[in-house]
CSV table of C-alpha atoms and ligand atoms in Angstrom, one decimal:
chain,number,residue,atom,x,y,z
W,1,UNK,CA,0.2,-3.6,-15.6
W,2,UNK,CA,-2.0,-6.3,-16.8
W,3,UNK,CA,-5.8,-6.3,-16.1
W,4,UNK,CA,-5.6,-9.1,-13.7
W,5,UNK,CA,-3.3,-7.2,-11.3
W,6,UNK,CA,-4.8,-6.8,-7.9
W,7,UNK,CA,-4.5,-4.4,-4.9
W,8,UNK,CA,-3.2,-6.3,-1.9
W,9,UNK,CA,-3.1,-5.0,1.7
W,10,UNK,CA,0.5,-5.4,3.0
W,11,UNK,CA,0.7,-3.3,6.1
W,12,UNK,CA,-1.2,-1.0,8.4
W,13,UNK,CA,-0.6,2.7,7.6
W,14,UNK,CA,0.4,3.2,11.2
W,15,UNK,CA,3.2,0.6,11.0
W,16,UNK,CA,5.5,3.0,9.1
W,17,UNK,CA,6.3,6.3,10.7
W,18,UNK,CA,7.6,9.3,8.8
W,19,UNK,CA,11.2,8.6,7.6
W,20,UNK,CA,10.9,4.9,8.1
W,21,UNK,CA,10.7,1.9,5.8
W,22,UNK,CA,9.5,-1.6,6.0
W,23,UNK,CA,10.0,-4.8,3.9
W,24,UNK,CA,7.0,-7.0,3.0
W,25,UNK,CA,6.5,-10.1,1.0
W,26,UNK,CA,3.7,-10.7,-1.4
W,27,UNK,CA,3.8,-14.2,-2.9
W,28,UNK,CA,7.4,-14.4,-4.2
W,29,UNK,CA,7.8,-10.6,-4.5
W,30,UNK,CA,9.9,-8.7,-2.0
W,31,UNK,CA,8.6,-5.2,-1.6
W,32,UNK,CA,10.0,-2.1,0.2
W,33,UNK,CA,7.6,0.4,1.6
W,34,UNK,CA,8.8,3.9,2.5
W,35,UNK,CA,7.2,6.8,4.3
W,36,UNK,CA,8.6,10.1,2.9
W,37,UNK,CA,7.1,13.0,4.8
W,38,UNK,CA,3.8,11.2,5.1
W,39,UNK,CA,3.6,9.9,1.5
W,40,UNK,CA,3.9,6.2,1.0
W,41,UNK,CA,6.1,4.8,-1.8
W,42,UNK,CA,7.0,1.3,-2.8
W,43,UNK,CA,9.8,-0.4,-4.8
W,44,UNK,CA,11.3,-3.8,-5.2
W,45,UNK,CA,13.2,-4.5,-2.0
W,46,UNK,CA,16.0,-6.5,-3.6
W,47,UNK,CA,19.0,-4.4,-4.7
W,48,UNK,CA,19.6,-4.6,-8.5
W,49,UNK,CA,23.4,-5.2,-7.8
W,50,UNK,CA,23.5,-8.3,-5.6
W,51,UNK,CA,21.4,-10.0,-2.9
W,52,UNK,CA,20.5,-7.4,-0.3
W,53,UNK,CA,17.3,-6.0,1.0
W,54,UNK,CA,17.1,-2.2,0.7
W,55,UNK,CA,15.1,-2.0,3.9
W,56,UNK,CA,18.2,-3.4,5.7
W,57,UNK,CA,20.0,-0.2,4.6
W,58,UNK,CA,19.4,3.4,5.3
W,59,UNK,CA,16.9,6.0,4.3
W,60,UNK,CA,18.5,9.4,3.5
W,61,UNK,CA,16.1,12.0,2.4
W,62,UNK,CA,14.5,10.7,-0.8
W,63,UNK,CA,17.1,8.0,-1.4
W,64,UNK,CA,17.7,4.6,0.1
W,65,UNK,CA,21.3,3.3,0.6
W,66,UNK,CA,21.9,-0.4,0.1
W,67,UNK,CA,23.5,-2.1,3.2
W,68,UNK,CA,25.9,-4.2,1.2
W,69,UNK,CA,27.9,-1.9,-1.1
W,70,UNK,CA,26.3,1.5,-0.3
W,71,UNK,CA,24.6,1.8,-3.8
W,72,UNK,CA,21.8,4.3,-3.7
W,73,UNK,CA,18.4,4.5,-5.3
W,74,UNK,CA,15.9,7.3,-5.7
W,75,UNK,CA,12.8,6.1,-3.9
W,76,UNK,CA,10.2,7.9,-6.0
W,77,UNK,CA,11.5,6.7,-9.3
W,78,UNK,CA,13.6,3.6,-8.4
W,79,UNK,CA,16.5,5.2,-10.3
W,80,UNK,CA,20.0,3.8,-9.5
W,81,UNK,CA,22.3,6.7,-8.6
W,82,UNK,CA,25.5,5.2,-10.0
W,83,UNK,CA,28.1,2.5,-9.4
W,84,UNK,CA,28.0,-0.2,-8.3
W,85,UNK,CA,24.4,-0.3,-9.3
W,86,UNK,CA,23.9,-1.7,-12.8
W,87,UNK,CA,20.2,-0.7,-13.2
W,88,UNK,CA,17.2,0.8,-11.5
W,89,UNK,CA,14.8,-1.0,-9.2
W,90,UNK,CA,11.1,-1.2,-10.1
W,91,UNK,CA,8.7,1.1,-8.5
W,92,UNK,CA,5.4,-0.5,-7.4
W,93,UNK,CA,2.0,1.1,-7.4
W,94,UNK,CA,0.9,1.8,-3.8
W,95,UNK,CA,-2.1,3.4,-2.2
W,96,UNK,CA,-3.5,4.0,1.3
W,97,UNK,CA,-7.0,2.7,1.8
W,98,UNK,CA,-8.4,3.6,5.2
W,99,UNK,CA,-5.9,2.3,7.7
W,100,UNK,CA,-4.1,0.0,5.3
W,101,UNK,CA,-1.3,0.2,2.8
W,102,UNK,CA,-2.0,-1.6,-0.5
W,103,UNK,CA,0.3,-2.5,-3.4
W,104,UNK,CA,-0.7,-3.5,-6.9
W,105,UNK,CA,0.8,-6.8,-7.8
W,106,UNK,CA,0.2,-9.6,-10.4
W,107,UNK,CA,-2.7,-11.7,-9.2
W,108,UNK,CA,-1.7,-15.3,-8.6
R,201,LIG,S1,24.1,-5.3,-3.2
R,201,LIG,FE1,23.3,-3.3,-3.2
R,201,LIG,S2,25.0,-2.1,-3.8
R,201,LIG,FE2,25.7,-4.1,-3.9
């Protein structure tokens, strides 16, 4: 990450219950937030296969399943779990500050 990256508040912590996910937009970046057993994680929300938002799919344990062709990604690492997925999705630094969820993105 470059030095001019910035933490940006994208959601209230209470907005994502355990086992749920939420899509947010920061500038032109589509980001998926996940709550896995109380821990918040973030990845790119766009599937690496075609145009679909992962948050329109299904959360299954520590994996998310794409709604379009059922490709699966490991949430903690962004790792694509096999065909039809051609590559991983990027994980995004995320933290909880007080009542807010923040992600680290390139400052505009
Ligand atoms: S668009 Fe996600 S698996 Fe095809």
